[in-house]
mmCIF file with all atom_site columns, C-alpha atoms and ligand atoms in Angstrom:
data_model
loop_
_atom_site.group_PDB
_atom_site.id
_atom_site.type_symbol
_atom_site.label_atom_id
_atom_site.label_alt_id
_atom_site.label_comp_id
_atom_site.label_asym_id
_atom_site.label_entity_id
_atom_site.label_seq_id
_atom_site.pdbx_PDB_ins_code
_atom_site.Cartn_x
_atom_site.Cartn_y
_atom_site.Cartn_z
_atom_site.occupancy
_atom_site.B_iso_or_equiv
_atom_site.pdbx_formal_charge
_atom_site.auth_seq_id
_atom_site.auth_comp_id
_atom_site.auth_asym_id
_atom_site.auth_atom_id
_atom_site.pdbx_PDB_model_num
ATOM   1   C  CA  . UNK A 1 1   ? -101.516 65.415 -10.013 1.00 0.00 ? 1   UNK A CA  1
ATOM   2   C  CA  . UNK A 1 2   ? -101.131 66.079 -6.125  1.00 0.00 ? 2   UNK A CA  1
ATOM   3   C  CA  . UNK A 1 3   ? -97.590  66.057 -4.461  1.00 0.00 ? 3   UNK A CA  1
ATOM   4   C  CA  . UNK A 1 4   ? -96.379  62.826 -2.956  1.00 0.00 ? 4   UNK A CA  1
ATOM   5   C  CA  . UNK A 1 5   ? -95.137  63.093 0.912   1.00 0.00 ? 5   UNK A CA  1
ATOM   6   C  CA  . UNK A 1 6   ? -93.637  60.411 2.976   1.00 0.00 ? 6   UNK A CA  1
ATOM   7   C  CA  . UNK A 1 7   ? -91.874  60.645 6.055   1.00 0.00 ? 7   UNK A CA  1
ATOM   8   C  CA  . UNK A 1 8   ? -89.465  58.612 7.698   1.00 0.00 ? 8   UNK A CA  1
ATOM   9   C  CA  . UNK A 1 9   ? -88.821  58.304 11.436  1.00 0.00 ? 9   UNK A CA  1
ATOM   10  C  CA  . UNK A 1 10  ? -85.010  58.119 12.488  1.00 0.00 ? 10  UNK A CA  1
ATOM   11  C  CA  . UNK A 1 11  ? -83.949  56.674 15.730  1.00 0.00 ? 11  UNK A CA  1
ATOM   12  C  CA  . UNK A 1 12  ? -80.724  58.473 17.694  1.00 0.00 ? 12  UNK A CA  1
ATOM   13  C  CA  . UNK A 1 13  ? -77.753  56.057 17.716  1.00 0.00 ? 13  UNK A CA  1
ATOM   14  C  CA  . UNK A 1 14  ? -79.607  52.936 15.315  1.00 0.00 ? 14  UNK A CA  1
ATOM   15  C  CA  . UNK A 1 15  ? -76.796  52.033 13.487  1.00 0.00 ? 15  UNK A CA  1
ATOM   16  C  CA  . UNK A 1 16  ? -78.759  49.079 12.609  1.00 0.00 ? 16  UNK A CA  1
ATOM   17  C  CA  . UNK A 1 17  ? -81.546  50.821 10.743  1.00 0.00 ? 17  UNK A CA  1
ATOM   18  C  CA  . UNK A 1 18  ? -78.966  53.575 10.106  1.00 0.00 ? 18  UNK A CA  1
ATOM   19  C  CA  . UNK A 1 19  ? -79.378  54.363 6.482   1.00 0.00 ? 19  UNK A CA  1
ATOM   20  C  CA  . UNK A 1 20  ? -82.964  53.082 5.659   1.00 0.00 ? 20  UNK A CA  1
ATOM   21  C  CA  . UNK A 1 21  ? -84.772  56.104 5.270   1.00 0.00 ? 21  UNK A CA  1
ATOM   22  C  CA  . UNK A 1 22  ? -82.366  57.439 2.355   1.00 0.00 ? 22  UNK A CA  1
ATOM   23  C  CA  . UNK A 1 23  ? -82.551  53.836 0.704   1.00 0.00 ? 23  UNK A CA  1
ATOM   24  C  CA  . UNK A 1 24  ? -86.399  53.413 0.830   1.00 0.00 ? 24  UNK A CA  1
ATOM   25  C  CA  . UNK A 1 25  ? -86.167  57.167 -1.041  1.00 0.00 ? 25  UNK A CA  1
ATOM   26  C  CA  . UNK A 1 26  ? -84.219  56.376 -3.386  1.00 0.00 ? 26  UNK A CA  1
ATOM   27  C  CA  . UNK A 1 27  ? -86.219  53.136 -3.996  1.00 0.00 ? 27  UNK A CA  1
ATOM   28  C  CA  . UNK A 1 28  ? -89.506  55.147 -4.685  1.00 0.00 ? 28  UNK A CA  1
ATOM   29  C  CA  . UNK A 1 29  ? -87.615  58.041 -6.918  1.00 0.00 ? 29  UNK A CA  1
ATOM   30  C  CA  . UNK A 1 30  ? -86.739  54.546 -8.807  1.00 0.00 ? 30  UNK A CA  1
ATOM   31  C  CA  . UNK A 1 31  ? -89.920  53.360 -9.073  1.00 0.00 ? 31  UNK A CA  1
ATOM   32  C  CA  . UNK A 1 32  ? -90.970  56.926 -10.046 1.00 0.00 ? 32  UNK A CA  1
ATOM   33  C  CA  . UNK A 1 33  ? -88.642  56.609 -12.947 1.00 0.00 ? 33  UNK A CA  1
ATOM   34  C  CA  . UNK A 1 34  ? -87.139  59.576 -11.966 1.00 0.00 ? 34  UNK A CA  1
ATOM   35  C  CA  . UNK A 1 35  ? -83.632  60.469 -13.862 1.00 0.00 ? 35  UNK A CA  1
ATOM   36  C  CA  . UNK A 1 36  ? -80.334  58.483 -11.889 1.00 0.00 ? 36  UNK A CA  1
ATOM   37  C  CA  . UNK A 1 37  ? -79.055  62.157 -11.772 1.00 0.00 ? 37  UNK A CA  1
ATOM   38  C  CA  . UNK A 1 38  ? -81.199  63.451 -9.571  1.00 0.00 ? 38  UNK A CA  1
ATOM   39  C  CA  . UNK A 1 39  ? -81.505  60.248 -7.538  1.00 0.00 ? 39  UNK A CA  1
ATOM   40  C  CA  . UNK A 1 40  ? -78.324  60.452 -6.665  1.00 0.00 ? 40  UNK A CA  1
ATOM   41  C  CA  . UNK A 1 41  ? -78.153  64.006 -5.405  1.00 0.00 ? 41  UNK A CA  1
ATOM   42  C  CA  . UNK A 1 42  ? -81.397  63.563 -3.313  1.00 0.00 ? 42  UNK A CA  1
ATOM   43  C  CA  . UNK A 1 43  ? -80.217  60.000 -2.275  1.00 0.00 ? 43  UNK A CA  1
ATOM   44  C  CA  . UNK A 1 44  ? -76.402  61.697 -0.897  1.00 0.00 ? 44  UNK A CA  1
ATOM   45  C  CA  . UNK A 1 45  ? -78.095  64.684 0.880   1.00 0.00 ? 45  UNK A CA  1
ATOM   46  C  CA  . UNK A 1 46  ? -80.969  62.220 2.303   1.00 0.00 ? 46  UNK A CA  1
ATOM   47  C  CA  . UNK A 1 47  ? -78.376  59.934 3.448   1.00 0.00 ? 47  UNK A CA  1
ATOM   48  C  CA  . UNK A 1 48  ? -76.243  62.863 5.203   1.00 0.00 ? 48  UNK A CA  1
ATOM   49  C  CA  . UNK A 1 49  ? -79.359  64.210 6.868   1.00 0.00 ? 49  UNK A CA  1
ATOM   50  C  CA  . UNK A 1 50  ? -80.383  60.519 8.051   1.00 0.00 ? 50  UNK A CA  1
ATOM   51  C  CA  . UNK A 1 51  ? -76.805  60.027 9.196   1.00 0.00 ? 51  UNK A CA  1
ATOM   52  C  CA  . UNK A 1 52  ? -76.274  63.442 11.267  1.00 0.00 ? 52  UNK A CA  1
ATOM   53  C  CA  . UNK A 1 53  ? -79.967  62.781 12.678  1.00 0.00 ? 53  UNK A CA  1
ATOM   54  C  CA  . UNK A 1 54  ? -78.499  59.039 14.281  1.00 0.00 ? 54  UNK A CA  1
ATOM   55  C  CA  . UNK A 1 55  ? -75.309  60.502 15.183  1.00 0.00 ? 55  UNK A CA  1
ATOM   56  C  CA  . UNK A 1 56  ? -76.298  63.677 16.432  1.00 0.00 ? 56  UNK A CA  1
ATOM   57  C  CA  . UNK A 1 57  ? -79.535  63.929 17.604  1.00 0.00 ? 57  UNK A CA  1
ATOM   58  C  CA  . UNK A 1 58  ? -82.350  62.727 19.727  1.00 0.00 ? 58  UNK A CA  1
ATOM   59  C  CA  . UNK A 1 59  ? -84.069  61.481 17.083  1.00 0.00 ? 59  UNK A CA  1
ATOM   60  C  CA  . UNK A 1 60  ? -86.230  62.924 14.020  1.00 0.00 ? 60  UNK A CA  1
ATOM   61  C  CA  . UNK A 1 61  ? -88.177  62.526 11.137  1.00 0.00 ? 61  UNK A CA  1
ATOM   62  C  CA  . UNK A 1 62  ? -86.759  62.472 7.193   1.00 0.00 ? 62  UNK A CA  1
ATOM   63  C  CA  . UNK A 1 63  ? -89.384  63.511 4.770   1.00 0.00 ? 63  UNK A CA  1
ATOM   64  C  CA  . UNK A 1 64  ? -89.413  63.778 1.286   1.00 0.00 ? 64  UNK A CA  1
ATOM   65  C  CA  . UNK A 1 65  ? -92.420  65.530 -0.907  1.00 0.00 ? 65  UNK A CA  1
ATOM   66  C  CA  . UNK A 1 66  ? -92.074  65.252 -4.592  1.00 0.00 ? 66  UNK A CA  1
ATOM   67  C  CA  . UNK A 1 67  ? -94.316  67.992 -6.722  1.00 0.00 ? 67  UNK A CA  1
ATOM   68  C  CA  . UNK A 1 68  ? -94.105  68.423 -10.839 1.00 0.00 ? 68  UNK A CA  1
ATOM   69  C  CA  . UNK A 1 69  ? -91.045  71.013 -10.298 1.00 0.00 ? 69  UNK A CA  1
ATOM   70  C  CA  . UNK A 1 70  ? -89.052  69.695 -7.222  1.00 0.00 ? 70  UNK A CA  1
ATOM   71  C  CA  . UNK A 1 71  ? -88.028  67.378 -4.646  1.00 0.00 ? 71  UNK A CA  1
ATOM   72  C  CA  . UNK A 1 72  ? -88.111  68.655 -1.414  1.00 0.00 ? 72  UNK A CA  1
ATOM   73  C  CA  . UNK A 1 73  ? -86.115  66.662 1.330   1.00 0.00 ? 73  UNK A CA  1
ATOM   74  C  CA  . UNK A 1 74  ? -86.605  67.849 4.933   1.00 0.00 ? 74  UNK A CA  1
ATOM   75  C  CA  . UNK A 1 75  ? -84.812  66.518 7.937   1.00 0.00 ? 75  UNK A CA  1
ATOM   76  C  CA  . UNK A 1 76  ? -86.319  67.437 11.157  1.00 0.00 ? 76  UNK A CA  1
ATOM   77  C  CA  . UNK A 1 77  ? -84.812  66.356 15.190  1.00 0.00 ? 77  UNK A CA  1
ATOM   78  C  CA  . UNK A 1 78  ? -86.078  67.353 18.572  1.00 0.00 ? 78  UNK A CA  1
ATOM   79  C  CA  . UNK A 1 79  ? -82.655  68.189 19.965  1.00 0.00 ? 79  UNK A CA  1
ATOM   80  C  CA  . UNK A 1 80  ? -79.965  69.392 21.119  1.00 0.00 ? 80  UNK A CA  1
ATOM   81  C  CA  . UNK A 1 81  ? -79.650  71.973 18.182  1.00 0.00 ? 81  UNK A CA  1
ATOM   82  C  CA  . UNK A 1 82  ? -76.413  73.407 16.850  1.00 0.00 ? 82  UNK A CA  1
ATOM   83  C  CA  . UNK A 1 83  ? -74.979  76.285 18.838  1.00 0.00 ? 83  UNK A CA  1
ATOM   84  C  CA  . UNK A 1 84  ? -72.531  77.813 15.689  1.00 0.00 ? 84  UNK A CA  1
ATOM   85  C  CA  . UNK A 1 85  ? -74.366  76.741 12.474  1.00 0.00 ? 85  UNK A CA  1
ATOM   86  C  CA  . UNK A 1 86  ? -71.612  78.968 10.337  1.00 0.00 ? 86  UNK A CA  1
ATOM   87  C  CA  . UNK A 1 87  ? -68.997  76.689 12.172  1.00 0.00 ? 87  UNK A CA  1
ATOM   88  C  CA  . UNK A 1 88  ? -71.123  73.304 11.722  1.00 0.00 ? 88  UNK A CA  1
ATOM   89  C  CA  . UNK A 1 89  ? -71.453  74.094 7.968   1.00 0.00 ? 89  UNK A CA  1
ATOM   90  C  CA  . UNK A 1 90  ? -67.667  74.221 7.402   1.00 0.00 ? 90  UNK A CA  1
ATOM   91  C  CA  . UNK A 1 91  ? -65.397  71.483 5.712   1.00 0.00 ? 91  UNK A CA  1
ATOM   92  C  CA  . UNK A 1 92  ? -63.830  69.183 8.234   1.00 0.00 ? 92  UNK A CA  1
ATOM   93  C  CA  . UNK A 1 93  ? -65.774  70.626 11.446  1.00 0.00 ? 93  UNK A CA  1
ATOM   94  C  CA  . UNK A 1 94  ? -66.721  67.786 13.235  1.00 0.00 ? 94  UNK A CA  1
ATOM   95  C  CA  . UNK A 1 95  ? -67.780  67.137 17.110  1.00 0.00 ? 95  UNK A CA  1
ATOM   96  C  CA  . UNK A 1 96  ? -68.218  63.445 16.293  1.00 0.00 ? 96  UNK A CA  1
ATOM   97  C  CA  . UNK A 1 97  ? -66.573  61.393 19.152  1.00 0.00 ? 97  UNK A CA  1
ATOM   98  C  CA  . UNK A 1 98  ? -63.578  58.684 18.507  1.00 0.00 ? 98  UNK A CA  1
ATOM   99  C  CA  . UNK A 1 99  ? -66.260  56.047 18.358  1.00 0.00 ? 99  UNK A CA  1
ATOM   100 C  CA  . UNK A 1 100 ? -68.076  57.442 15.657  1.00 0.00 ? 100 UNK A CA  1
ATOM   101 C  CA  . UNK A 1 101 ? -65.041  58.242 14.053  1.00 0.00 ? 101 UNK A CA  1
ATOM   102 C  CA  . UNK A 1 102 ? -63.875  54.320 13.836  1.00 0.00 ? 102 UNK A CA  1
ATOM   103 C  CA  . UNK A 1 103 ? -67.255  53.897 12.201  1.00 0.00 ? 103 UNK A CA  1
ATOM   104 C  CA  . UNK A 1 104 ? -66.289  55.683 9.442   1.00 0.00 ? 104 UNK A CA  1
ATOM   105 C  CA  . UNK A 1 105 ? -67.993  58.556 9.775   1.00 0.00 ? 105 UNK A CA  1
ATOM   106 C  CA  . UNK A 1 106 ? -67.243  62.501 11.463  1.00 0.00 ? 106 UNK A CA  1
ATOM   107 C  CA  . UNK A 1 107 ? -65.366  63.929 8.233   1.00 0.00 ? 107 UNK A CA  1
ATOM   108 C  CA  . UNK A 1 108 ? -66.989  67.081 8.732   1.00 0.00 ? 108 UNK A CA  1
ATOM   109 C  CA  . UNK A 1 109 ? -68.223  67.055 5.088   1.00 0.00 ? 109 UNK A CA  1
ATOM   110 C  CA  . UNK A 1 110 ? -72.057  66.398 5.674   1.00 0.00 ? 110 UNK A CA  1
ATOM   111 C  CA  . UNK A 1 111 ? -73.502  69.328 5.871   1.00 0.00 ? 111 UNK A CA  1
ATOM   112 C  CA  . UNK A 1 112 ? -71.160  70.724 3.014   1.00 0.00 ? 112 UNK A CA  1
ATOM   113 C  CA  . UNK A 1 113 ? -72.484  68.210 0.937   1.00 0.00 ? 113 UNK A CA  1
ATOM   114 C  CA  . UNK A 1 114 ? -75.648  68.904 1.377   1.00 0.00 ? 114 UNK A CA  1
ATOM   115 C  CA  . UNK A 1 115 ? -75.474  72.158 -0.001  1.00 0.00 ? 115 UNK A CA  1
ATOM   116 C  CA  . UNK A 1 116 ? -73.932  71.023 -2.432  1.00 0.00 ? 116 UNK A CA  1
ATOM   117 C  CA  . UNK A 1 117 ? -75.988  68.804 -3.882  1.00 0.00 ? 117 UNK A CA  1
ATOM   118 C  CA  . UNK A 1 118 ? -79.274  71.029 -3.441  1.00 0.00 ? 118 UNK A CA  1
ATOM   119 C  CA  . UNK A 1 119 ? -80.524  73.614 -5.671  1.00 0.00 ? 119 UNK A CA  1
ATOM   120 C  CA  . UNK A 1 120 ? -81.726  75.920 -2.570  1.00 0.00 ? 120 UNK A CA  1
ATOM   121 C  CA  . UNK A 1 121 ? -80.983  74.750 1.349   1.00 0.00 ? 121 UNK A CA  1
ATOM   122 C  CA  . UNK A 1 122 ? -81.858  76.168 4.310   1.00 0.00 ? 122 UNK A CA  1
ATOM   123 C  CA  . UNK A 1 123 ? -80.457  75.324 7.894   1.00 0.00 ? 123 UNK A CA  1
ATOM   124 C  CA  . UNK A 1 124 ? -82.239  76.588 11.107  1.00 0.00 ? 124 UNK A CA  1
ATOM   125 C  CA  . UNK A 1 125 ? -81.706  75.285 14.493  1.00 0.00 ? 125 UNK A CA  1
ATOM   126 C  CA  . UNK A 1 126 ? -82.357  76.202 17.943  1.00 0.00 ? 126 UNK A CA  1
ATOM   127 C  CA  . UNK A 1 127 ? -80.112  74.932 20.974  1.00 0.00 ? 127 UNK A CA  1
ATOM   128 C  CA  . UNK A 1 128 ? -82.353  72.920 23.477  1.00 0.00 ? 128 UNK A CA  1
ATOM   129 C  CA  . UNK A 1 129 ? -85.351  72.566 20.632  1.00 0.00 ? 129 UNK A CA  1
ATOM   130 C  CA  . UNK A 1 130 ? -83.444  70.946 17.505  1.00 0.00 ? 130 UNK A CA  1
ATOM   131 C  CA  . UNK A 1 131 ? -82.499  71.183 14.197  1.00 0.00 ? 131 UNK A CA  1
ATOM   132 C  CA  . UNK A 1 132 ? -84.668  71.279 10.920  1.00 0.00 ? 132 UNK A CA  1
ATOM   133 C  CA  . UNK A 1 133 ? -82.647  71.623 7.147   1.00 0.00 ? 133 UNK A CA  1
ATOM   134 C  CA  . UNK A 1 134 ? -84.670  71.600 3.913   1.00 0.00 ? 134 UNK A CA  1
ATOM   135 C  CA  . UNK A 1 135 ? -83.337  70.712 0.675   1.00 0.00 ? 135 UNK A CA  1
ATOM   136 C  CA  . UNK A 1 136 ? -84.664  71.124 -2.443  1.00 0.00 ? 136 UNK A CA  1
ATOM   137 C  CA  . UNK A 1 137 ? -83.857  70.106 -5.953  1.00 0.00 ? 137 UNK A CA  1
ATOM   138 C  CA  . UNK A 1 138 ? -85.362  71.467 -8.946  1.00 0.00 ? 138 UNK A CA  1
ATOM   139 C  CA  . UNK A 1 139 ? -86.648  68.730 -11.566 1.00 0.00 ? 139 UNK A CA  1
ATOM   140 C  CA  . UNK A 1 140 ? -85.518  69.633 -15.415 1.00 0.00 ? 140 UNK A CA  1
ATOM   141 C  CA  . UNK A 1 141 ? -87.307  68.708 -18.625 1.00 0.00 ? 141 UNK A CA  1
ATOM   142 C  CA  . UNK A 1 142 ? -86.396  64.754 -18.478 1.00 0.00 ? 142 UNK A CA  1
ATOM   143 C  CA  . UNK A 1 143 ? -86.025  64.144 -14.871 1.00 0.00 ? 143 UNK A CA  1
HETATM 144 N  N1  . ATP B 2 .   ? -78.956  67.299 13.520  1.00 0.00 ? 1   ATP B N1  1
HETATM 145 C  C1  . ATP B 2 .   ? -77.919  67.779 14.230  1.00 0.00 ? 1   ATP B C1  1
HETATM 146 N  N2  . ATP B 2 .   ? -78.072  68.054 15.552  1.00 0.00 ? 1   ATP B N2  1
HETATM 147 C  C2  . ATP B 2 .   ? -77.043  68.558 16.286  1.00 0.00 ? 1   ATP B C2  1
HETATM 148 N  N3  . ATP B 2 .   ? -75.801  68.800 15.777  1.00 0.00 ? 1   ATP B N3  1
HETATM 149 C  C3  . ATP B 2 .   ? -75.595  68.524 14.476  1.00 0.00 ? 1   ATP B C3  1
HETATM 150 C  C4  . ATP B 2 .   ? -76.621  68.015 13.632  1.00 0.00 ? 1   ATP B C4  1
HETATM 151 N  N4  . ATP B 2 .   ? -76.128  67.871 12.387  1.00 0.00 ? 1   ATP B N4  1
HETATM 152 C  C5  . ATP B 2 .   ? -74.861  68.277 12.449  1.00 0.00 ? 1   ATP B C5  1
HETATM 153 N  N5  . ATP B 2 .   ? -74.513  68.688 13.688  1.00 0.00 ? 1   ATP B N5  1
HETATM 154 C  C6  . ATP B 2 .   ? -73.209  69.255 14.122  1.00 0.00 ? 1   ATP B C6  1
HETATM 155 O  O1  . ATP B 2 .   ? -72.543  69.774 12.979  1.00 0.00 ? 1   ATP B O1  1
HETATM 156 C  C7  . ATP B 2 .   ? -71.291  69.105 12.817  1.00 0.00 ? 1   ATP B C7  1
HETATM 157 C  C8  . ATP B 2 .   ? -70.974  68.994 11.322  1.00 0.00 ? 1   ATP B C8  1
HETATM 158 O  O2  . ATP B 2 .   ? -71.911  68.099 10.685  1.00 0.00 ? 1   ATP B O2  1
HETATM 159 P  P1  . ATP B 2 .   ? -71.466  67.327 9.360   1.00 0.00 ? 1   ATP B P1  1
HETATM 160 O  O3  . ATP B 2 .   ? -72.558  66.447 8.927   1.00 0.00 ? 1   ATP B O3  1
HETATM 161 O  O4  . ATP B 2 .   ? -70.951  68.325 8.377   1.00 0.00 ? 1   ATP B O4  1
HETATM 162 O  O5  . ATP B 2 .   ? -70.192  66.486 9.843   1.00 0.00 ? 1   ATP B O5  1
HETATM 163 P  P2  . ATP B 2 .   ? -70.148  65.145 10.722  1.00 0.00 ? 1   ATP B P2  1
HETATM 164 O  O6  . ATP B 2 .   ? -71.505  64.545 10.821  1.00 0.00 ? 1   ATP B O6  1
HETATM 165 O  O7  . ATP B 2 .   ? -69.477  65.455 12.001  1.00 0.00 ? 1   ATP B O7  1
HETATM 166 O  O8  . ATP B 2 .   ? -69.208  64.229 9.829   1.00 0.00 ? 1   ATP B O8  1
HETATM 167 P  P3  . ATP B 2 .   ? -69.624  63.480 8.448   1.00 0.00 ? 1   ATP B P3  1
HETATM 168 O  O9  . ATP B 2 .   ? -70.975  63.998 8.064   1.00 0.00 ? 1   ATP B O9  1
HETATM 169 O  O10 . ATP B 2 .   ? -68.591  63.844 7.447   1.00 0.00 ? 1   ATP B O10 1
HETATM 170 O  O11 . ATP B 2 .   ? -69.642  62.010 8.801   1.00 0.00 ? 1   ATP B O11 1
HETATM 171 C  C9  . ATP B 2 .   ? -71.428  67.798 13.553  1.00 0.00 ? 1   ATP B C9  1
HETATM 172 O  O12 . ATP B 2 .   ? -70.193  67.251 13.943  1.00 0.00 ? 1   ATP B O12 1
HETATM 173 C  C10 . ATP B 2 .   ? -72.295  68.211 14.750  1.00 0.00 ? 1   ATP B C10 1
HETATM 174 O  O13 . ATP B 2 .   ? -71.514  68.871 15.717  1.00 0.00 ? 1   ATP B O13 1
HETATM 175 MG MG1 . MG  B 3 .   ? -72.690  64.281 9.135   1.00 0.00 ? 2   MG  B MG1 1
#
């Protein structure tokens, strides 16, 4: 069997569609029959990517590719990059304005999470080109 792909466009500031991407994942990991485990971890570190991308960004693409050992979820933004990605990937940093901040959201925990909740993760960014993080969960017998 060939790897599955899909990708996901993600608007800057849509708080309307905010959160689709991760729930239409989490949908097809579903309908994979894939174990509620590992749906949950992919679905929390999808949703954090999808979030930052609104928030933060111009604007980017969520994909997902699922092969017989992994899920791989990339998030990927054309701008403005992180300056101090040590400094970005610590608890409770946060640039998020008040506004964002009444929305609930600008904990700082994000990108924490993400690590977290990924076997292997991987952060580059450039400042004026954008942002791109990979996660990737491994599959176990079951999953
Ligand atoms: N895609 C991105 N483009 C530019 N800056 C980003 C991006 N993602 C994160 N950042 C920067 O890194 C900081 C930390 O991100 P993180 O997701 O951990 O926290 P947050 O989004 O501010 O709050 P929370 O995720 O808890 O709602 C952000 O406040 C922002 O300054
Ligand atoms: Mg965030």
């Amino acid at each position: 069997m060939g790897n599955i792909s899909y990708e996901f466009p993600v608007a800057k500031d849509d708080f309307e569609r905010a959160g689709e991407a991760s729930s239409k994942i989490k949908k097809i990991l579903r309908q994979l029959g894939m174990d509620s485990g590992i749906i949950r971890r992919v679905a929390i570190g999808a949703y954090e990517a999808e979030m930052n991308l609104v928030i933060h960004s111009l604007g980017g693409v969520i994909s997902i590719t699922i092969d017989p050992e992994s899920i791989i979820i990339t998030a990927e933004d054309n701008g403005p990059g992180i300056e101090d990605i040590e400094l970005a990937m610590k608890e409770g940093y946060s640039t998020a304005p008040d506004r964002i901040r009444e929305m609930g959201f600008g904990a700082g925990m994000g990108l924490p999470n993400m690590k977290k909740c990924s076997d292997d993760f991987i952060i580059e960014s450039v400042v004026g080109k954008g942002t791109k993080i990979v996660m990737k969960m491994m599959l176990k017998d079951g999953d």
